[in-house]
Amino acid sequence: MRLQNRWILFVKYLLIIPACAFTLLPLIWVVVRSIEPDTGIESYSLIPKAITFDNYIAAWNYPKVIDDNVSLGTMLFNSLFVAGAVTLISIFFDSMAGYALARKNFVGKKILFWLALSTLMIPFYAVAIPMYIITIRMGMYDTLAALIIPFTASGFGVFMFRQSFLSIPADFEQAAKADGANDFYIYWKIMLPMVKPTIATMVVFKVLWSWGQFFWPLLVIQDYSKMPINLGLAMFRGHNITRWGLLCAGMIVATIPILIVFLSCQKWYVEGLSGGLKG
Amino acid sequence: MRKKLRENLIAYLFCAPAYTIFAVFLFVPIIWVIVLSFKEFSIITFNSAEFVGLKNYAKLLKDQVFLRSILNTLYFTVLYVPGNTILGLIFALLLNKPFKGRNFFRLALFIPNIVSMVVVSIIWSLIFSSSTTGIANRLLLALHLKPIEWLSDYRYALIAVGIVLIWSGFGYRMLIFLAGLQNIPDELYEAAALDGATRWQITFKIVLPLLRPTTFFVITTSLINSFQVFTPIYIMTGGGPGYSTTTIVNYLYTKGFSEFQMGYASAISVVLLVIILALTFIQRKIGREDIIF
């Protein structure tokens, strides 16, 4: 029995370790290229020849990274600002709607719930052209607002918040109502703190999603100083294909913030996934 | 009666911000894109957009590049959906029960998923870069194989993109399968083991059938995703060589935002919309209702 277990463990490692090498080595390769003096893409050593942070300093300061007076630092700030704003506002809007759908009785509740669900089926790419026209007409073209405002609510968020508000017993609300608290107070001070795990889950989903956006910024942002870092990196690669070390440093800089968010909220993210499965 | 009215009003106020956003950026656009697909215009000539009826759709049916983009997407689906599903399932089964290093391995397999698609695409376009400079080709040379023009040979470009999407996507599927495995009660394994079932039998006779809803979910969502691939193609191959890697969304982008044939691009959008709605419908009808993402 023991021998058999060891044998199975051996087979497990034999399958898992190459798979981990497949997922990790490309990332390690980029990290190594980013911390050594620029040796070019033909360099595949996983041990840096010398360690330097010149690439990072250049990425942060270099004024003509693309052919404009914009550094990757500015673009990193744009991404942080957009992801932060989308996350905060959309969690607020989604939880308000989710709260009403879960705890209030009103005319048209079913229709509104159905509408929130139906947004999940609409592929973003299919509505890009009218969204583009609307964004231009609202005067948001080439502003950070174009990257934020359209995404300040999501059917997915409304649904998730509705589910978690449904599971809270009615006593809390009734006690607060008896004390004469108003509706917004009940939502904000009593109900919202009770769904902290859902908030944490939504933070990870929204940050990852907003950070990963590419198609939409490509359509609505032209000015380098307003580009999120992902779009900036794609432009940098298109314009300047010789500075590999700098490109690699840029990619690491673009990944670290979401890595931090993910690692610190990992528990909730995974629970959110299984929560979504259980419904 | 007044209390009832008040209650309604408060609920609407709570719903107003989210539903205003939905209305302006989803519900209006979805109707509008259908209207636009019957017109001919670029963003500059928008005000003088001409109603052309079904002309855009008739043109689509005869457009070889569009048909090619659908075929590419299907070919891609055949590569990417089974790859991600099978790898996700295998590694979920391997990493389900605790053993030394399990948490590290889970994280290691999942980590590409959080790296943004742009960064993923740039990393892999460096790895796949041409002739003898890229790592992929150096590896082939080290194995005494011929180097491949991964991204500029029409025979390999789609496969290269498929590899990239599997690299970044199977860890996520693994996580979904792991969540599905958590829902299988331990007693079932114990009872089967008591009855003398082997690991093999437990896996194939108990675990896999119970995972069927999860598997169905993974397959349908992967299908929906593979019909919407854009970023890796845009960055790695630009749709080429020729049109060998052009997907529906890449073609939509080219027509609408490079060539500014926005009416025509709207017709492509509507076709995409219909495909995705059909897939979603299949998922909801056959799949479990309570799984939402």
Coordinates of C-alpha atoms in Angstrom, one line a residue:
Chain A
M1 CA 0.0 0.0 0.0
R2 CA 2.7 2.5 1.0
L3 CA 4.8 1.5 -2.0
Q4 CA 1.8 2.0 -4.3
N5 CA 1.2 5.5 -2.8
R6 CA 4.8 6.4 -3.5
W7 CA 4.5 5.2 -7.0
I8 CA 1.4 7.3 -7.6
L9 CA 3.1 10.3 -6.1
F10 CA 6.1 9.8 -8.4
V11 CA 3.8 9.7 -11.4
K12 CA 2.1 12.9 -10.2
Y13 CA 5.4 14.8 -9.9
L14 CA 6.4 13.4 -13.3
L15 CA 3.3 15.1 -14.9
I16 CA 3.1 18.2 -12.8
I17 CA 6.7 19.4 -12.8
P18 CA 7.0 19.7 -16.6
A19 CA 3.6 21.5 -16.7
C20 CA 4.9 24.0 -14.1
A21 CA 8.0 24.5 -16.1
F22 CA 5.9 25.2 -19.1
T23 CA 3.9 27.9 -17.2
L24 CA 6.7 29.4 -15.2
L25 CA 9.8 29.4 -17.4
P26 CA 8.5 32.0 -19.9
L27 CA 7.7 34.3 -16.9
I28 CA 11.1 33.7 -15.3
W29 CA 12.8 34.3 -18.6
V30 CA 11.1 37.8 -18.8
V31 CA 12.2 38.6 -15.2
V32 CA 15.8 37.6 -15.9
R33 CA 15.9 39.6 -19.2
S34 CA 14.5 42.6 -17.3
I35 CA 17.2 42.7 -14.6
E36 CA 20.3 42.1 -16.7
P37 CA 22.0 44.5 -19.1
D38 CA 20.2 44.3 -22.5
T39 CA 21.3 41.0 -24.1
G40 CA 18.6 40.6 -26.7
I41 CA 15.9 38.1 -27.2
E42 CA 18.4 35.5 -28.4
S43 CA 19.6 35.2 -24.8
Y44 CA 17.9 32.3 -23.1
S45 CA 20.0 31.8 -20.0
L46 CA 17.8 31.7 -16.9
I47 CA 20.7 33.0 -14.8
P48 CA 21.4 36.7 -15.3
K49 CA 24.9 37.6 -16.5
A50 CA 24.9 40.7 -14.3
I51 CA 22.2 42.3 -12.2
T52 CA 21.1 45.9 -13.0
F53 CA 18.0 47.9 -12.6
D54 CA 18.8 50.2 -15.5
N55 CA 15.9 48.8 -17.5
Y56 CA 13.4 49.7 -14.8
I57 CA 14.8 53.1 -14.3
A58 CA 14.7 53.7 -18.0
A59 CA 11.1 52.4 -18.2
W60 CA 10.1 54.7 -15.4
N61 CA 11.9 57.9 -16.7
Y62 CA 12.8 57.5 -20.3
P63 CA 11.0 60.4 -21.9
K64 CA 10.9 59.1 -25.5
V65 CA 9.9 55.5 -24.8
I66 CA 7.5 55.7 -27.6
D67 CA 8.3 59.0 -29.5
D68 CA 6.5 61.3 -27.2
N69 CA 7.1 62.8 -23.8
V70 CA 5.4 59.9 -22.0
S71 CA 7.1 57.4 -19.7
L72 CA 5.7 54.0 -18.8
G73 CA 5.3 55.4 -15.3
T74 CA 2.6 57.7 -16.5
M75 CA 0.8 54.8 -18.2
L76 CA 1.1 52.7 -15.1
F77 CA -0.6 55.5 -13.2
N78 CA -3.4 55.6 -15.8
S79 CA -4.0 51.9 -15.4
L80 CA -4.0 52.2 -11.6
F81 CA -6.4 55.1 -11.8
V82 CA -8.8 53.4 -14.2
A83 CA -8.8 50.0 -12.4
G84 CA -9.3 51.7 -9.1
A85 CA -12.1 53.9 -10.3
V86 CA -13.9 51.1 -12.2
T87 CA -13.6 48.8 -9.2
L88 CA -14.8 51.3 -6.5
I89 CA -17.7 52.8 -8.5
S90 CA -18.9 49.5 -10.0
I91 CA -18.9 47.7 -6.7
F92 CA -20.9 50.6 -5.3
F93 CA -23.5 50.6 -8.2
D94 CA -23.7 46.8 -8.4
S95 CA -24.2 46.3 -4.7
M96 CA -27.0 49.0 -4.6
A97 CA -28.9 47.3 -7.4
G98 CA -28.2 43.9 -6.0
Y99 CA -29.5 45.1 -2.6
A100 CA -32.8 46.3 -4.1
L101 CA -33.3 43.2 -6.1
A102 CA -32.7 41.0 -3.1
R103 CA -34.4 42.9 -0.3
K104 CA -37.1 45.1 -1.8
N105 CA -40.5 44.3 -3.2
F106 CA -41.3 46.5 -6.2
V107 CA -43.1 46.6 -9.5
G108 CA -40.8 45.3 -12.3
K109 CA -38.4 43.5 -10.1
K110 CA -38.4 40.4 -12.2
I111 CA -37.8 42.3 -15.4
L112 CA -34.9 44.2 -13.9
F113 CA -33.4 41.0 -12.6
W114 CA -33.8 39.4 -16.0
L115 CA -32.2 42.4 -17.7
A116 CA -29.2 42.2 -15.4
L117 CA -28.8 38.6 -16.3
S118 CA -29.2 39.3 -20.0
T119 CA -26.2 41.7 -19.9
L120 CA -24.0 38.6 -19.2
M121 CA -24.9 37.2 -22.7
I122 CA -24.0 40.3 -24.7
P123 CA -20.6 40.0 -26.2
F124 CA -18.7 43.2 -25.7
Y125 CA -17.1 43.1 -29.2
A126 CA -20.5 43.0 -30.8
V127 CA -21.6 46.4 -29.3
A128 CA -18.2 48.1 -29.7
I129 CA -19.2 50.1 -32.8
P130 CA -22.3 51.8 -31.2
M131 CA -20.4 52.2 -27.9
Y132 CA -17.6 53.9 -29.8
I133 CA -20.1 56.4 -31.4
I134 CA -21.8 57.0 -28.1
T135 CA -18.5 57.6 -26.4
I136 CA -17.5 60.2 -29.1
R137 CA -20.8 61.9 -28.9
M138 CA -20.6 62.2 -25.1
G139 CA -17.3 63.9 -25.6
M140 CA -15.3 61.2 -23.8
Y141 CA -13.2 60.1 -26.8
D142 CA -9.5 60.1 -25.8
T143 CA -10.1 60.6 -22.1
L144 CA -9.7 58.3 -19.1
A145 CA -13.5 58.7 -18.6
A146 CA -14.0 56.6 -21.7
L147 CA -12.2 53.7 -20.0
I148 CA -14.1 54.1 -16.7
I149 CA -17.7 55.2 -17.2
P150 CA -19.0 52.5 -19.5
F151 CA -17.8 49.8 -17.0
T152 CA -19.1 51.3 -13.8
A153 CA -21.8 48.6 -13.6
S154 CA -21.9 44.9 -14.6
G155 CA -24.7 42.3 -14.6
F156 CA -22.3 39.9 -13.1
G157 CA -21.7 42.1 -10.1
V158 CA -25.4 42.8 -9.7
F159 CA -26.1 39.1 -9.7
M160 CA -23.3 38.2 -7.3
F161 CA -24.4 40.9 -4.8
R162 CA -28.1 39.9 -5.1
Q163 CA -27.1 36.3 -4.2
S164 CA -25.2 37.3 -1.1
F165 CA -27.8 39.8 0.1
L166 CA -30.5 37.1 -0.3
S167 CA -28.7 35.0 2.3
I168 CA -28.9 37.6 5.1
P169 CA -31.7 37.0 7.6
A170 CA -34.4 39.7 7.7
D171 CA -34.0 40.4 11.4
F172 CA -31.1 42.8 10.9
E173 CA -33.1 45.0 8.6
Q174 CA -36.2 45.0 10.7
A175 CA -34.3 45.9 13.9
A176 CA -32.7 48.8 12.2
K177 CA -36.0 49.9 10.7
A178 CA -37.6 49.8 14.1
D179 CA -34.8 52.2 15.3
G180 CA -35.8 54.5 12.5
A181 CA -32.8 54.1 10.2
N182 CA -33.3 55.2 6.6
D183 CA -32.9 52.8 3.6
F184 CA -29.5 54.1 2.5
Y185 CA -28.2 53.8 6.1
I186 CA -29.4 50.2 6.3
Y187 CA -27.8 49.3 3.0
W188 CA -24.5 51.2 3.7
K189 CA -23.9 50.6 7.4
I190 CA -25.7 47.2 8.0
M191 CA -26.0 45.2 4.9
L192 CA -22.8 46.0 3.0
P193 CA -20.4 45.2 5.9
M194 CA -22.1 41.7 6.0
V195 CA -21.1 40.8 2.5
K196 CA -17.4 41.6 2.8
P197 CA -16.3 38.3 1.2
T198 CA -18.4 39.2 -1.9
I199 CA -16.8 42.6 -2.0
A200 CA -13.3 41.1 -1.9
T201 CA -14.2 38.7 -4.6
M202 CA -15.6 41.5 -6.8
V203 CA -12.4 43.6 -6.2
V204 CA -10.3 40.8 -7.6
F205 CA -12.6 40.2 -10.6
K206 CA -13.0 43.9 -11.4
V207 CA -9.3 44.8 -11.0
L208 CA -8.1 41.8 -13.2
W209 CA -10.7 42.5 -15.8
S210 CA -10.1 46.3 -16.0
W211 CA -6.4 45.8 -16.0
G212 CA -6.5 43.3 -18.9
Q213 CA -8.6 45.5 -21.2
F214 CA -7.0 46.1 -24.6
F215 CA -9.5 46.2 -27.4
W216 CA -11.5 49.2 -26.0
P217 CA -8.5 51.4 -25.1
L218 CA -7.2 50.6 -28.5
L219 CA -10.4 52.1 -30.0
V220 CA -10.9 55.2 -27.8
I221 CA -7.4 56.3 -26.7
Q222 CA -5.0 58.0 -29.0
D223 CA -2.9 60.3 -26.8
Y224 CA 0.1 58.4 -25.3
S225 CA -0.3 60.3 -22.1
K226 CA -3.7 58.7 -21.5
M227 CA -2.9 55.2 -22.5
P228 CA -3.1 52.4 -19.9
I229 CA 0.1 50.5 -19.6
N230 CA -1.0 47.5 -21.6
L231 CA -1.8 49.6 -24.6
G232 CA 1.4 51.5 -24.1
L233 CA 3.4 48.3 -24.1
A234 CA 1.8 47.1 -27.3
M235 CA 2.6 50.5 -28.9
F236 CA 6.1 50.5 -27.5
R237 CA 6.7 47.1 -29.1
G238 CA 5.3 48.3 -32.4
H239 CA 7.5 51.4 -32.5
N240 CA 10.7 50.3 -30.8
I241 CA 11.6 46.7 -31.2
T242 CA 15.3 46.9 -30.3
R243 CA 15.1 47.6 -26.6
W244 CA 14.2 44.2 -25.3
G245 CA 15.4 44.7 -21.7
L246 CA 13.2 47.8 -21.4
L247 CA 10.2 46.0 -22.9
C248 CA 10.7 43.1 -20.4
A249 CA 11.0 45.6 -17.5
G250 CA 7.8 47.2 -18.7
M251 CA 6.0 43.9 -18.8
I252 CA 7.1 43.2 -15.2
V253 CA 5.9 46.6 -14.1
A254 CA 2.6 46.0 -15.8
T255 CA 2.2 42.7 -14.0
I256 CA 3.3 43.4 -10.4
P257 CA 0.2 45.4 -9.3
I258 CA -2.3 42.7 -10.4
L259 CA 0.0 40.0 -8.9
I260 CA -0.2 41.9 -5.6
V261 CA -4.0 42.2 -5.8
F262 CA -4.4 38.5 -6.7
L263 CA -2.0 37.2 -4.0
S264 CA -3.6 39.2 -1.3
C265 CA -7.1 38.2 -2.3
Q266 CA -6.4 34.8 -3.6
K267 CA -8.6 33.1 -1.0
W268 CA -11.7 35.1 -2.0
Y269 CA -11.0 34.7 -5.7
V270 CA -11.0 30.9 -5.4
E271 CA -14.0 30.9 -3.1
G272 CA -15.8 33.2 -5.5
L273 CA -15.2 30.8 -8.3
S274 CA -16.6 27.8 -6.3
G275 CA -19.4 30.1 -5.0
G276 CA -20.3 30.9 -8.6
L277 CA -20.5 27.2 -9.3
K278 CA -22.7 26.4 -6.4
G279 CA -25.0 29.4 -7.3
Chain B
M1 CA -50.7 52.8 -0.6
R2 CA -48.3 55.7 -0.1
K3 CA -45.9 53.4 1.7
K4 CA -46.0 51.0 -1.2
L5 CA -45.3 53.9 -3.6
R6 CA -42.4 55.0 -1.4
E7 CA -41.0 51.5 -1.3
N8 CA -41.1 51.3 -5.1
L9 CA -39.4 54.6 -5.5
I10 CA -36.6 53.8 -3.1
A11 CA -35.9 50.5 -4.9
Y12 CA -35.8 52.3 -8.3
L13 CA -33.3 54.8 -6.8
F14 CA -31.1 52.0 -5.7
C15 CA -31.3 50.4 -9.2
A16 CA -30.9 53.7 -11.1
P17 CA -27.1 54.1 -11.4
A18 CA -26.4 50.5 -12.6
Y19 CA -29.3 50.4 -15.0
T20 CA -28.5 53.8 -16.5
I21 CA -25.1 52.4 -17.4
F22 CA -26.6 49.2 -18.8
A23 CA -29.1 51.3 -20.9
V24 CA -26.6 53.7 -22.3
F25 CA -23.7 51.2 -22.9
L26 CA -25.4 47.9 -23.6
F27 CA -29.1 48.0 -24.3
V28 CA -29.1 51.0 -26.7
P29 CA -25.9 49.7 -28.4
I30 CA -27.3 46.3 -29.0
I31 CA -30.4 47.6 -30.8
W32 CA -28.4 50.3 -32.5
V33 CA -25.8 47.9 -33.9
I34 CA -28.6 46.0 -35.7
V35 CA -29.9 49.2 -37.2
L36 CA -26.4 50.3 -38.2
S37 CA -25.8 46.9 -40.0
F38 CA -28.4 48.0 -42.6
K39 CA -26.5 51.2 -43.3
E40 CA -23.4 52.3 -45.1
F41 CA -21.2 54.9 -43.3
S42 CA -17.8 55.7 -41.8
I43 CA -17.6 57.6 -38.6
I44 CA -17.0 60.9 -40.6
T45 CA -20.0 60.3 -42.8
F46 CA -22.2 59.2 -39.9
N47 CA -24.8 61.9 -40.3
S48 CA -25.3 61.1 -43.9
A49 CA -25.4 57.3 -43.3
E50 CA -27.2 55.7 -46.2
F51 CA -29.8 52.9 -45.6
V52 CA -28.8 50.0 -47.8
G53 CA -31.1 47.2 -46.6
L54 CA -29.5 43.8 -46.6
K55 CA -26.6 44.8 -48.8
N56 CA -24.0 44.4 -46.0
Y57 CA -25.2 40.9 -45.3
A58 CA -25.3 39.9 -48.9
K59 CA -21.7 41.1 -49.2
L60 CA -20.7 39.1 -46.1
L61 CA -22.0 35.9 -47.6
K62 CA -19.7 36.4 -50.6
D63 CA -16.7 37.8 -48.6
Q64 CA -14.0 35.1 -48.8
V65 CA -12.0 36.7 -45.9
F66 CA -15.1 36.7 -43.7
L67 CA -15.7 33.0 -44.4
R68 CA -12.1 32.4 -43.8
S69 CA -12.3 34.2 -40.4
I70 CA -15.1 31.9 -39.4
L71 CA -13.2 28.8 -40.5
N72 CA -10.1 30.0 -38.6
T73 CA -12.2 30.5 -35.5
L74 CA -13.6 27.0 -35.9
Y75 CA -10.2 25.5 -36.5
F76 CA -9.0 27.4 -33.5
T77 CA -11.9 26.0 -31.4
V78 CA -10.9 22.5 -32.3
L79 CA -7.4 23.2 -31.0
Y80 CA -8.1 25.3 -28.0
V81 CA -11.3 24.1 -26.4
P82 CA -10.2 20.4 -26.0
G83 CA -6.7 21.4 -25.1
N84 CA -7.7 23.7 -22.3
T85 CA -10.5 21.4 -21.1
I86 CA -8.4 18.2 -21.0
L87 CA -5.4 19.8 -19.4
G88 CA -7.6 21.6 -16.9
L89 CA -9.3 18.3 -15.9
I90 CA -6.1 16.3 -15.7
F91 CA -4.3 18.7 -13.5
A92 CA -7.4 19.3 -11.3
L93 CA -7.6 15.5 -10.7
L94 CA -3.8 15.4 -9.9
L95 CA -4.0 18.4 -7.6
N96 CA -7.2 17.6 -5.8
K97 CA -6.0 15.6 -2.8
P98 CA -3.3 17.1 -0.4
F99 CA 0.3 16.2 -1.0
K100 CA 3.7 17.9 -0.6
G101 CA 3.9 21.0 -2.8
R102 CA 0.2 21.0 -3.9
N103 CA -0.5 24.7 -3.2
F104 CA 2.7 25.8 -4.9
F105 CA 1.8 23.7 -8.0
R106 CA -1.7 25.0 -8.1
L107 CA -0.4 28.6 -8.1
A108 CA 2.3 27.8 -10.6
L109 CA -0.2 26.4 -13.1
F110 CA -2.7 29.2 -12.5
I111 CA -0.3 32.2 -12.6
P112 CA -0.3 32.8 -16.4
N113 CA -4.1 33.5 -16.1
I114 CA -3.6 36.7 -14.2
V115 CA -0.9 38.0 -16.6
S116 CA -2.8 40.3 -19.0
M117 CA -3.3 39.1 -22.5
V118 CA -1.2 41.9 -23.9
V119 CA 1.8 40.9 -21.8
V120 CA 1.2 37.2 -22.6
S121 CA 1.1 38.0 -26.3
I122 CA 4.3 40.0 -26.2
I123 CA 6.2 37.4 -24.2
W124 CA 5.2 34.7 -26.7
S125 CA 5.9 36.8 -29.8
L126 CA 9.4 37.1 -28.4
I127 CA 9.6 33.4 -27.8
F128 CA 8.3 32.5 -31.2
S129 CA 10.3 35.2 -33.0
S130 CA 11.7 34.3 -36.4
S131 CA 14.6 32.2 -37.7
T132 CA 17.1 31.3 -35.1
T133 CA 16.7 34.1 -32.6
G134 CA 13.6 33.0 -30.7
I135 CA 13.8 30.5 -27.8
A136 CA 11.2 28.2 -29.4
N137 CA 13.5 27.7 -32.4
R138 CA 16.7 27.5 -30.3
L139 CA 15.0 24.6 -28.5
L140 CA 14.2 22.9 -31.8
L141 CA 17.8 23.4 -32.9
A142 CA 19.0 21.9 -29.6
L143 CA 16.9 18.9 -30.4
H144 CA 18.4 18.7 -33.9
L145 CA 15.1 19.7 -35.5
K146 CA 14.5 22.3 -38.2
P147 CA 13.6 25.8 -37.0
I148 CA 10.0 27.0 -37.8
E149 CA 8.8 30.4 -38.8
W150 CA 6.1 30.1 -36.1
L151 CA 4.3 33.4 -36.7
S152 CA 4.9 34.0 -40.4
D153 CA 4.2 30.5 -41.8
Y154 CA 0.5 30.0 -42.5
R155 CA 0.8 26.3 -41.4
Y156 CA 2.0 27.1 -37.9
A157 CA 0.7 30.6 -37.0
L158 CA -2.7 29.4 -35.8
I159 CA -1.0 26.5 -33.8
A160 CA 1.4 29.0 -32.2
V161 CA -1.5 31.2 -31.0
G162 CA -3.3 28.0 -29.8
I163 CA -0.3 27.2 -27.7
V164 CA -0.4 30.7 -26.2
L165 CA -4.0 30.4 -25.3
I166 CA -3.6 27.0 -23.7
W167 CA -0.6 28.4 -21.7
S168 CA -2.6 31.2 -20.4
G169 CA -6.0 29.5 -20.0
F170 CA -5.7 25.9 -18.7
G171 CA -4.9 27.0 -15.2
Y172 CA -8.2 28.8 -15.0
R173 CA -10.1 25.7 -16.2
M174 CA -8.2 23.7 -13.6
L175 CA -9.5 26.0 -10.9
I176 CA -13.1 25.5 -12.1
F177 CA -12.7 21.8 -12.1
L178 CA -11.1 21.9 -8.6
A179 CA -14.2 23.8 -7.4
G180 CA -16.4 21.1 -9.0
L181 CA -14.4 18.4 -7.3
Q182 CA -14.9 20.1 -4.0
N183 CA -18.6 19.5 -4.3
I184 CA -18.2 15.7 -4.5
P185 CA -18.6 14.5 -0.9
D186 CA -15.7 12.5 0.6
E187 CA -18.1 9.7 1.7
L188 CA -18.5 8.7 -1.9
Y189 CA -14.8 8.1 -2.3
E190 CA -14.7 6.2 1.0
A191 CA -17.8 4.1 0.2
A192 CA -16.3 3.2 -3.2
A193 CA -12.9 2.3 -1.7
L194 CA -14.7 0.1 0.9
D195 CA -16.4 -1.7 -1.9
G196 CA -13.0 -2.5 -3.3
A197 CA -13.1 0.0 -6.2
T198 CA -9.6 0.9 -7.6
R199 CA -8.5 4.5 -8.1
W200 CA -9.0 4.1 -11.8
Q201 CA -12.6 2.9 -11.3
I202 CA -13.4 5.7 -8.8
T203 CA -12.1 8.3 -11.3
F204 CA -13.9 7.0 -14.3
K205 CA -17.1 5.6 -12.8
I206 CA -17.8 8.2 -10.0
V207 CA -15.7 11.3 -10.4
L208 CA -16.0 12.0 -14.1
P209 CA -19.8 11.4 -14.3
L210 CA -20.3 13.7 -11.3
L211 CA -18.1 16.4 -13.0
R212 CA -20.3 16.4 -16.1
P213 CA -22.0 19.7 -15.4
T214 CA -18.7 21.4 -14.6
T215 CA -17.2 19.9 -17.8
F216 CA -20.1 21.1 -19.8
F217 CA -19.7 24.5 -18.3
V218 CA -16.0 24.6 -19.1
I219 CA -16.5 23.5 -22.7
T220 CA -19.3 26.0 -23.5
T221 CA -17.6 29.0 -21.9
S222 CA -14.3 28.1 -23.7
L223 CA -16.3 28.0 -27.0
I224 CA -17.8 31.4 -26.2
N225 CA -14.3 32.7 -25.5
S226 CA -12.7 31.2 -28.6
F227 CA -15.2 33.0 -30.8
Q228 CA -14.0 36.3 -29.3
V229 CA -10.2 36.0 -29.5
F230 CA -8.7 39.2 -30.5
T231 CA -5.6 40.5 -28.5
P232 CA -3.1 37.7 -29.2
I233 CA -3.9 37.7 -32.9
Y234 CA -3.6 41.5 -33.1
I235 CA -0.3 41.6 -31.3
M236 CA 1.3 38.4 -32.5
T237 CA 0.4 37.9 -36.2
G238 CA -1.8 40.9 -37.1
G239 CA -4.2 38.3 -38.7
G240 CA -1.5 37.1 -41.1
P241 CA 0.3 35.6 -42.9
G242 CA -2.3 36.3 -45.5
Y243 CA -5.6 35.9 -43.6
S244 CA -4.5 32.6 -42.0
T245 CA -5.0 33.8 -38.4
T246 CA -7.7 36.4 -38.9
T247 CA -10.6 35.7 -36.5
I248 CA -14.1 37.2 -36.5
V249 CA -13.2 40.0 -34.1
N250 CA -10.0 40.8 -35.8
Y251 CA -11.8 41.2 -39.1
L252 CA -14.5 43.3 -37.3
Y253 CA -11.7 45.5 -36.1
T254 CA -10.0 45.8 -39.5
K255 CA -13.3 46.7 -41.3
G256 CA -14.6 49.0 -38.7
F257 CA -11.6 50.8 -37.3
S258 CA -8.9 50.5 -40.0
E259 CA -11.0 50.7 -43.1
F260 CA -13.8 52.6 -41.5
Q261 CA -16.6 50.6 -43.2
M262 CA -18.6 50.8 -40.1
G263 CA -21.9 49.6 -41.5
Y264 CA -20.2 46.5 -42.8
A265 CA -18.4 46.0 -39.5
S266 CA -21.8 46.3 -37.8
A267 CA -23.1 43.4 -39.9
I268 CA -20.1 41.3 -38.7
S269 CA -21.0 42.4 -35.1
V270 CA -24.5 41.1 -35.6
V271 CA -23.3 37.7 -36.9
L272 CA -20.9 37.5 -33.9
L273 CA -23.8 38.4 -31.6
V274 CA -26.0 35.7 -33.0
I275 CA -23.3 33.1 -32.7
I276 CA -22.5 34.0 -29.1
L277 CA -26.3 34.1 -28.2
A278 CA -26.8 30.7 -29.7
L279 CA -23.9 29.3 -27.7
T280 CA -25.1 30.9 -24.5
F281 CA -28.6 29.6 -25.1
I282 CA -27.3 26.1 -25.5
Q283 CA -25.3 26.5 -22.3
R284 CA -28.3 27.7 -20.3
K285 CA -30.8 25.2 -21.7
I286 CA -28.7 22.1 -21.4
G287 CA -26.4 23.2 -18.6
R288 CA -27.2 23.8 -15.0
E289 CA -29.1 27.0 -14.5
D290 CA -27.3 28.0 -11.4
I291 CA -23.8 28.2 -12.9
I292 CA -23.3 31.7 -14.1
F293 CA -19.7 32.2 -15.2

